[in-house]
Short mmCIF file of C-alpha atoms and ligand atoms in Angstrom, two decimals:
data_model
loop_
_atom_site.label_atom_id
_atom_site.label_comp_id
_atom_site.label_asym_id
_atom_site.label_seq_id
_atom_site.Cartn_x
_atom_site.Cartn_y
_atom_site.Cartn_z
CA MET A 1 59.95 129.65 99.51
CA GLU A 2 61.81 128.39 96.40
CA GLU A 3 63.17 131.20 94.29
CA LEU A 4 61.98 131.37 90.68
CA ALA A 5 64.67 130.73 88.06
CA ILE A 6 63.82 134.02 86.36
CA GLU A 7 64.82 135.76 89.61
CA GLY A 8 68.09 133.85 89.94
CA GLY A 9 66.85 130.66 91.58
CA THR A 10 67.64 127.13 90.41
CA PRO A 11 65.58 126.05 87.38
CA LEU A 12 63.17 123.23 88.17
CA ARG A 13 64.56 121.35 85.19
CA THR A 14 68.03 121.47 83.66
CA MET A 15 67.78 118.33 81.51
CA PRO A 16 66.93 119.09 77.89
CA TYR A 17 63.70 117.77 76.35
CA PRO A 18 63.94 115.37 73.39
CA SER A 19 65.36 117.12 70.33
CA TRP A 20 63.92 117.18 66.81
CA PRO A 21 64.38 115.85 64.14
CA VAL A 22 64.76 112.20 64.99
CA TRP A 23 66.63 110.03 62.49
CA ASP A 24 68.72 106.88 62.35
CA GLU A 25 70.34 104.52 59.87
CA ARG A 26 67.02 104.22 58.00
CA GLU A 27 67.25 107.82 56.73
CA GLN A 28 70.95 107.34 56.05
CA ARG A 29 70.40 104.17 53.99
CA GLN A 30 67.52 105.73 52.01
CA LEU A 31 69.50 108.88 51.22
CA LEU A 32 72.55 106.92 50.09
CA GLU A 33 70.35 104.83 47.80
CA VAL A 34 69.20 107.99 46.06
CA LEU A 35 72.75 109.35 45.90
CA HIS A 36 74.15 106.21 44.32
CA SER A 37 71.24 105.74 41.92
CA GLY A 38 71.92 109.11 40.30
CA GLN A 39 68.13 109.49 40.06
CA TRP A 40 67.66 112.59 42.15
CA GLY A 41 64.42 113.85 40.62
CA ILE A 42 61.02 112.13 40.58
CA LEU A 43 60.92 111.90 36.80
CA ASP A 44 63.08 108.79 36.82
CA GLY A 45 63.25 107.99 40.54
CA GLY A 46 60.98 105.88 42.70
CA LYS A 47 61.22 107.12 46.32
CA VAL A 48 58.58 109.85 46.08
CA ALA A 49 56.19 107.50 44.23
CA GLN A 50 56.74 104.83 46.88
CA PHE A 51 56.14 107.33 49.67
CA GLU A 52 52.97 108.60 47.97
CA ARG A 53 51.51 105.09 47.95
CA ALA A 54 52.46 104.49 51.58
CA PHE A 55 51.21 107.88 52.78
CA ALA A 56 47.89 107.50 50.92
CA ALA A 57 47.39 104.14 52.62
CA TYR A 58 48.33 105.64 56.00
CA GLN A 59 45.79 108.47 55.60
CA GLY A 60 43.14 106.11 54.22
CA ALA A 61 43.04 107.96 50.88
CA ARG A 62 43.04 106.59 47.33
CA ARG A 63 45.70 109.01 46.16
CA ALA A 64 48.51 111.14 47.57
CA LEU A 65 50.67 113.58 45.62
CA CYS A 66 53.88 115.06 46.99
CA VAL A 67 54.72 118.73 46.40
CA THR A 68 57.37 121.16 47.64
CA SER A 69 55.54 122.47 50.73
CA GLY A 70 52.26 122.60 52.60
CA THR A 71 51.74 126.10 51.19
CA ALA A 72 52.19 124.79 47.64
CA ALA A 73 49.80 121.93 48.45
CA LEU A 74 47.08 124.39 49.51
CA GLU A 75 47.63 126.55 46.43
CA VAL A 76 47.50 123.58 44.04
CA ALA A 77 44.45 122.14 45.81
CA LEU A 78 42.48 125.39 45.56
CA ARG A 79 43.36 125.70 41.87
CA ALA A 80 42.34 122.08 41.29
CA LEU A 81 38.94 122.87 42.83
CA GLY A 82 38.58 125.79 40.41
CA VAL A 83 38.74 128.42 43.16
CA GLY A 84 39.84 131.76 41.71
CA PRO A 85 39.14 135.51 41.43
CA GLY A 86 35.80 136.58 42.87
CA ASP A 87 35.52 133.48 45.04
CA GLU A 88 35.51 133.42 48.84
CA VAL A 89 37.17 130.73 50.93
CA ILE A 90 36.07 130.35 54.55
CA THR A 91 38.82 129.43 56.99
CA SER A 92 40.03 129.90 60.56
CA PRO A 93 41.78 133.02 61.91
CA TYR A 94 43.75 130.69 64.21
CA THR A 95 46.18 129.03 61.78
CA PHE A 96 49.51 129.47 60.03
CA VAL A 97 49.51 132.36 57.55
CA ALA A 98 49.81 129.93 54.61
CA THR A 99 46.15 128.89 54.91
CA PRO A 100 44.67 132.29 53.98
CA SER A 101 47.73 133.14 51.79
CA ALA A 102 46.90 130.23 49.51
CA ALA A 103 43.47 131.75 48.86
CA PHE A 104 45.07 135.05 47.83
CA LEU A 105 47.67 133.26 45.72
CA VAL A 106 44.92 131.80 43.51
CA GLY A 107 43.17 135.20 43.35
CA ALA A 108 40.41 134.36 45.84
CA ARG A 109 39.55 136.04 49.14
CA PRO A 110 39.85 134.39 52.56
CA VAL A 111 36.95 134.99 54.95
CA PHE A 112 37.52 134.19 58.62
CA ALA A 113 35.04 132.24 60.72
CA ASP A 114 35.87 132.48 64.43
CA ILE A 115 36.96 129.50 66.51
CA ASP A 116 35.34 127.55 69.31
CA PRO A 117 36.85 128.83 72.60
CA ALA A 118 37.13 125.32 74.06
CA THR A 119 38.86 123.60 71.12
CA TYR A 120 40.59 126.44 69.17
CA LEU A 121 39.08 124.86 66.02
CA ILE A 122 36.85 126.59 63.47
CA ASP A 123 33.29 126.90 64.80
CA PRO A 124 30.80 125.33 62.33
CA SER A 125 28.06 127.82 63.28
CA GLN A 126 30.44 130.68 62.42
CA VAL A 127 31.22 128.95 59.08
CA GLU A 128 27.54 128.80 58.27
CA ALA A 129 27.11 132.48 59.17
CA ALA A 130 30.02 133.49 56.87
CA ILE A 131 28.59 131.86 53.71
CA THR A 132 27.67 134.22 50.87
CA ASP A 133 26.79 133.62 47.22
CA ARG A 134 30.53 133.98 46.45
CA THR A 135 31.66 131.21 48.83
CA ARG A 136 33.27 128.31 46.95
CA ALA A 137 35.14 126.35 49.59
CA ILE A 138 35.54 125.75 53.31
CA VAL A 139 39.08 125.17 54.59
CA PRO A 140 38.89 123.67 58.11
CA VAL A 141 42.30 123.56 59.82
CA HIS A 142 43.03 120.63 62.16
CA ILE A 143 45.13 122.86 64.38
CA GLY A 144 47.68 121.20 66.64
CA GLY A 145 46.73 117.92 65.00
CA CYS A 146 43.19 117.82 66.41
CA PRO A 147 40.47 117.13 63.82
CA CYS A 148 37.73 119.73 63.37
CA ASP A 149 34.06 118.77 63.66
CA MET A 150 34.00 117.18 60.21
CA ASP A 151 30.39 115.95 60.60
CA ALA A 152 29.11 119.50 60.91
CA ILE A 153 31.46 120.93 58.26
CA MET A 154 30.66 118.27 55.65
CA GLU A 155 26.94 118.70 56.31
CA ILE A 156 27.14 122.49 55.85
CA ALA A 157 29.24 122.06 52.69
CA ARG A 158 26.79 119.57 51.16
CA ARG A 159 23.79 121.75 51.96
CA HIS A 160 25.41 124.81 50.32
CA GLY A 161 27.21 123.01 47.46
CA LEU A 162 30.71 123.96 48.68
CA TYR A 163 34.03 122.19 48.44
CA VAL A 164 35.91 121.17 51.58
CA LEU A 165 39.70 121.39 51.56
CA GLU A 166 41.18 120.08 54.81
CA ASP A 167 44.29 121.90 56.02
CA ALA A 168 45.77 118.82 57.67
CA CYS A 169 49.29 120.31 57.66
CA GLN A 170 49.59 119.43 61.39
CA ALA A 171 47.45 116.30 61.41
CA TRP A 172 49.35 113.25 60.04
CA GLY A 173 47.74 110.15 61.53
CA ALA A 174 44.78 112.05 63.04
CA SER A 175 41.28 110.68 62.57
CA TRP A 176 37.67 111.73 63.07
CA ARG A 177 35.26 108.94 64.09
CA GLY A 178 37.75 106.38 62.84
CA GLN A 179 38.32 108.03 59.46
CA PRO A 180 41.81 109.48 58.88
CA VAL A 181 41.73 113.19 58.08
CA GLY A 182 42.66 114.59 54.67
CA ALA A 183 40.31 112.63 52.45
CA ILE A 184 37.13 113.28 54.45
CA GLY A 185 36.72 116.46 52.41
CA ASP A 186 37.36 116.78 48.66
CA LEU A 187 41.10 117.33 49.09
CA GLY A 188 43.45 117.47 52.08
CA CYS A 189 46.88 119.06 52.49
CA PHE A 190 49.84 118.02 54.64
CA SER A 191 53.22 119.59 55.40
CA PHE A 192 56.62 117.94 55.97
CA GLN A 193 58.43 121.16 56.91
CA ALA A 194 61.23 120.85 59.46
CA SER A 195 59.12 121.53 62.59
CA LYS A 196 56.42 119.05 61.61
CA ASN A 197 55.96 115.59 63.15
CA ILE A 198 57.17 113.96 59.92
CA ASN A 199 59.96 115.99 58.44
CA ALA A 200 61.85 116.21 55.15
CA GLY A 201 63.18 119.72 55.80
CA GLU A 202 60.49 120.99 53.43
CA GLY A 203 57.69 119.26 51.58
CA GLY A 204 53.96 118.74 51.37
CA ALA A 205 51.28 116.40 50.07
CA ILE A 206 47.73 116.49 48.78
CA VAL A 207 45.47 113.50 49.42
CA SER A 208 42.16 112.67 47.79
CA ASN A 209 39.64 109.95 47.03
CA ASP A 210 38.65 111.66 43.77
CA PRO A 211 40.82 110.47 40.83
CA GLU A 212 39.87 113.44 38.64
CA LEU A 213 40.86 116.02 41.29
CA ALA A 214 44.05 114.03 41.91
CA GLU A 215 44.93 114.20 38.20
CA ARG A 216 44.33 117.95 38.15
CA CYS A 217 46.70 118.35 41.12
CA TRP A 218 49.29 116.17 39.40
CA SER A 219 49.16 118.34 36.28
CA LEU A 220 49.26 121.61 38.23
CA HIS A 221 52.34 120.55 40.22
CA ASN A 222 54.11 119.40 37.04
CA VAL A 223 53.93 122.57 34.90
CA GLY A 224 50.58 121.62 33.37
CA ARG A 225 51.72 118.37 31.81
CA VAL A 226 49.27 115.53 31.19
CA ARG A 227 49.99 111.96 32.22
CA GLU A 228 50.40 110.38 28.77
CA GLY A 229 51.47 113.58 27.03
CA ALA A 230 54.78 114.50 25.39
CA TRP A 231 57.48 116.23 27.48
CA TYR A 232 56.85 119.67 26.00
CA GLN A 233 53.09 119.25 25.86
CA HIS A 234 51.55 121.63 28.40
CA GLU A 235 47.77 121.61 28.43
CA PHE A 236 47.31 123.79 31.52
CA LEU A 237 49.18 126.51 33.36
CA GLY A 238 51.03 124.97 36.29
CA TRP A 239 53.95 125.28 38.66
CA ASN A 240 57.03 123.18 39.17
CA TYR A 241 56.20 122.00 42.67
CA ARG A 242 57.78 118.56 42.27
CA MET A 243 59.40 117.05 45.36
CA THR A 244 62.97 115.73 45.11
CA GLU A 245 63.90 112.10 45.63
CA TRP A 246 66.00 113.18 48.64
CA GLN A 247 62.84 114.26 50.39
CA GLY A 248 60.97 111.13 49.31
CA ALA A 249 63.78 109.00 50.72
CA VAL A 250 63.78 110.76 54.10
CA LEU A 251 59.98 110.65 54.26
CA LEU A 252 59.92 106.87 53.71
CA ALA A 253 62.13 106.46 56.76
CA GLN A 254 60.16 109.04 58.76
CA LEU A 255 56.83 107.38 57.92
CA ASP A 256 58.24 104.10 59.16
CA ARG A 257 58.71 105.71 62.58
CA LEU A 258 55.51 107.79 62.63
CA PRO A 259 53.00 105.25 64.08
CA GLU A 260 55.15 104.64 67.18
CA HIS A 261 55.66 108.41 67.59
CA VAL A 262 51.91 109.04 67.25
CA ALA A 263 51.21 106.55 70.04
CA LEU A 264 53.98 107.94 72.26
CA ARG A 265 52.82 111.55 71.89
CA ALA A 266 49.20 110.56 72.56
CA ASP A 267 50.18 108.74 75.75
CA ASN A 268 52.26 111.64 77.06
CA ALA A 269 49.67 114.25 76.05
CA ALA A 270 46.90 112.38 77.88
CA TYR A 271 49.12 112.15 80.95
CA LEU A 272 49.98 115.86 80.82
CA ALA A 273 46.32 116.81 80.38
CA ALA A 274 45.51 114.81 83.53
CA ARG A 275 48.35 116.45 85.48
CA LEU A 276 47.27 119.94 84.35
CA GLY A 277 43.77 119.09 85.51
CA GLU A 278 45.22 119.43 89.04
CA VAL A 279 46.47 122.98 88.34
CA GLU A 280 44.11 125.93 88.58
CA GLY A 281 44.29 128.36 85.66
CA ILE A 282 45.81 126.19 82.91
CA THR A 283 43.13 124.55 80.76
CA PRO A 284 44.14 122.22 77.92
CA ALA A 285 42.21 122.66 74.66
CA ALA A 286 39.17 120.38 74.70
CA VAL A 287 39.18 117.30 72.48
CA ASP A 288 35.81 116.22 71.04
CA PRO A 289 35.01 112.60 71.98
CA ARG A 290 34.51 111.90 68.26
CA VAL A 291 38.25 112.52 67.72
CA THR A 292 39.71 109.01 67.41
CA GLY A 293 43.26 110.11 66.60
CA HIS A 294 45.09 113.32 67.52
CA ALA A 295 48.51 114.08 66.00
CA TRP A 296 49.65 116.25 68.95
CA HIS A 297 51.74 118.56 66.81
CA LEU A 298 50.91 121.10 69.50
CA PHE A 299 49.58 120.76 73.02
CA ILE A 300 47.52 123.94 73.38
CA ALA A 301 46.37 125.30 76.75
CA THR A 302 44.56 128.44 77.87
CA TYR A 303 46.11 130.56 80.61
CA ASP A 304 44.05 132.41 83.19
CA PRO A 305 46.01 135.39 84.62
CA ALA A 306 43.71 135.53 87.66
CA ALA A 307 45.09 132.17 88.83
CA PHE A 308 48.65 133.58 88.64
CA GLY A 309 48.33 136.82 90.57
CA GLY A 310 47.47 138.80 87.43
CA ARG A 311 50.77 138.01 85.64
CA THR A 312 50.30 138.31 81.90
CA CYS A 313 50.65 135.23 79.74
CA ALA A 314 53.87 136.69 78.25
CA GLU A 315 55.35 137.09 81.75
CA PHE A 316 54.27 133.57 82.67
CA LEU A 317 55.86 132.09 79.51
CA LYS A 318 59.18 133.77 80.37
CA MET A 319 59.04 132.33 83.90
CA LEU A 320 58.19 128.85 82.60
CA ASN A 321 60.99 129.00 80.00
CA ALA A 322 63.42 130.02 82.74
CA GLU A 323 62.37 126.92 84.72
CA GLY A 324 63.62 124.82 81.80
CA ILE A 325 60.27 124.16 80.12
CA PRO A 326 60.17 125.05 76.39
CA CYS A 327 56.89 126.82 75.61
CA SER A 328 55.64 129.67 73.45
CA ALA A 329 52.66 131.91 72.82
CA GLY A 330 51.70 130.69 69.35
CA TYR A 331 49.70 132.42 66.66
CA VAL A 332 48.46 135.97 66.35
CA PRO A 333 44.90 136.32 64.98
CA LEU A 334 45.13 136.44 61.17
CA ASN A 335 42.14 138.76 60.76
CA ARG A 336 44.48 141.42 62.19
CA SER A 337 47.52 140.43 60.08
CA PRO A 338 49.10 143.24 58.01
CA ALA A 339 49.85 140.74 55.22
CA ILE A 340 46.20 139.72 54.97
CA ARG A 341 44.88 143.27 55.23
CA ARG A 342 47.42 144.50 52.66
CA SER A 343 46.48 141.71 50.27
CA LEU A 344 42.80 142.58 50.60
CA ALA A 345 43.53 146.21 49.76
CA GLU A 346 45.65 145.14 46.79
CA GLN A 347 42.99 142.77 45.56
CA ALA A 348 40.40 145.56 45.78
CA GLY A 349 42.73 147.85 43.78
CA GLU A 350 42.98 150.29 46.71
CA ILE A 351 46.77 150.09 46.82
CA GLY A 352 49.39 148.97 44.33
CA PRO A 353 51.89 146.18 44.83
CA TRP A 354 54.73 147.15 47.23
CA GLU A 355 52.93 150.33 48.20
CA LEU A 356 54.27 150.68 51.71
CA GLY A 357 54.55 153.52 54.23
CA GLU A 358 51.53 155.74 54.80
CA VAL A 359 48.80 153.42 53.62
CA ASP A 360 45.57 152.79 55.50
CA LEU A 361 45.04 149.07 55.52
CA PRO A 362 41.41 147.94 55.73
CA GLU A 363 40.12 146.43 58.97
CA LEU A 364 38.54 143.00 58.84
CA PRO A 365 35.55 141.94 60.93
CA ALA A 366 36.51 141.01 64.49
CA CYS A 367 37.02 137.41 65.56
CA PRO A 368 36.54 138.00 69.30
CA VAL A 369 37.26 134.44 70.43
CA ALA A 370 40.53 134.05 68.51
CA GLU A 371 41.65 137.59 69.41
CA ASP A 372 41.06 136.97 73.11
CA LEU A 373 42.66 133.51 73.17
CA CYS A 374 45.78 134.68 71.33
CA GLN A 375 46.53 136.89 74.36
CA ARG A 376 46.58 133.94 76.76
CA THR A 377 47.56 130.74 75.05
CA ILE A 378 50.45 128.39 75.76
CA TRP A 379 51.93 125.98 73.22
CA PHE A 380 54.00 122.95 74.05
CA GLN A 381 55.56 121.51 70.89
CA GLN A 382 55.47 117.95 69.63
CA ARG A 383 59.07 117.07 70.50
CA LEU A 384 58.35 117.44 74.24
CA PHE A 385 55.98 114.46 73.95
CA LEU A 386 58.62 112.03 72.66
CA GLY A 387 59.98 111.40 76.17
CA ASP A 388 58.35 109.90 79.25
CA HIS A 389 55.86 110.74 82.00
CA GLU A 390 58.58 112.32 84.15
CA ASP A 391 59.08 114.90 81.40
CA MET A 392 55.37 115.71 81.75
CA ASP A 393 55.60 115.80 85.55
CA ASP A 394 58.26 118.50 85.24
CA ILE A 395 55.92 120.69 83.18
CA ALA A 396 53.20 120.41 85.84
CA ALA A 397 55.72 120.89 88.68
CA ALA A 398 57.23 124.02 87.09
CA ILE A 399 53.78 125.54 86.64
CA ALA A 400 52.91 124.74 90.27
CA LYS A 401 56.20 126.27 91.43
CA ILE A 402 55.45 129.52 89.58
CA GLN A 403 51.90 129.57 90.93
CA ARG A 404 53.12 129.20 94.55
CA ALA A 405 55.64 132.00 94.04
CA VAL A 406 53.30 134.58 92.48
CA LEU A 407 50.23 134.03 94.64
C1 PLP B 1 53.02 124.26 58.35
C2 PLP B 1 51.63 124.66 57.97
C3 PLP B 1 51.28 125.08 56.68
C4 PLP B 1 52.29 125.33 55.60
O1 PLP B 1 53.18 124.35 55.39
P1 PLP B 1 54.65 124.69 54.79
O2 PLP B 1 55.14 123.31 54.46
O3 PLP B 1 55.41 125.36 55.88
O4 PLP B 1 54.47 125.53 53.59
C5 PLP B 1 49.96 125.35 56.42
N1 PLP B 1 49.01 125.25 57.35
C6 PLP B 1 49.32 124.88 58.61
C7 PLP B 1 48.20 124.78 59.62
C8 PLP B 1 50.62 124.59 58.97
O5 PLP B 1 50.91 124.25 60.22
#
């Protein structure tokens, strides 16, 4: 019997997986152009504007606006939709904290609708059940880069007169029934943070087909200026969330490479899913047949302890890491997050800002599916899918090795 690496045996794999970020002379040339131009901000530069046009075209949207982060994009988008105090925003408990944070940051309240256990994506029937007369917007999150059921969500939104803001922060190049995500709803947000599949260190974008909403976002991200107005003419209250030309330059080069990366990740992910189909107890997240493009920011799989001699998912992840396979546990359910519960209490006036220590934070309604899955989920990150099928074979082989050893 082979000894597990965690117990001192030889790791199944010692070769590293592809590293991230990926860059070449394209990024270098773009960055030097900005440096030498002396135009480092968007007010007189052209890189961000050029990227916005290219990214809008890539996502099949009329307009794209770059901002400083995905979080800023969500905040600006909600403000542009007029979401504010007293309003409720329905979103998923299985997402990055920025999704519900953005609702709080505009004074609104996030309400969690549980996820579908097969896909990890917001369950449209749970969205419908969470609607009240205060609901203003639905924020579906295309987690891992897999589009949500946009047919059902758009239909619910239309029937109830709600806005749809797509959190597409992990879904560059993803599409639902042939339509790129982001501009299926009223507005869509993307992130270019360092871990993301297209990376400028930090950065975000808002896409839209609605010119009026796009103008509102432009004003909000540019301290409330108006397009033809004077420099010190501020018609609205806004932020300075302008992206720098450095980021625009890097993003132009990154976007150039994105289509080939999207295809490569999709090929490797499909191959890994097939290989894991041969392993008992590891079930990849289901992909709806109406998904025509998946960004594969994350490859998400559900772990069944019974198939691994009762080892917990945390124990299994340690064993798999020791075998040379990078993997992690992923999100905690946000309906249990102290930050969210604290913000709710603050919003209700039950506690003051920075009131820490002995405070009783309110409990939110349970999201049983997300809470259960967060205990037994495995993430493989996007960079692993930039190699070849042998890289995928090693993942399956390491899992099989562990299974033989613990059973
Ligand atoms: C990364 C991410 C964000 C936030 O983006 P930042 O650029 O890190 O602010 C929001 N939502 C999801 C689902 C994300 O993955």
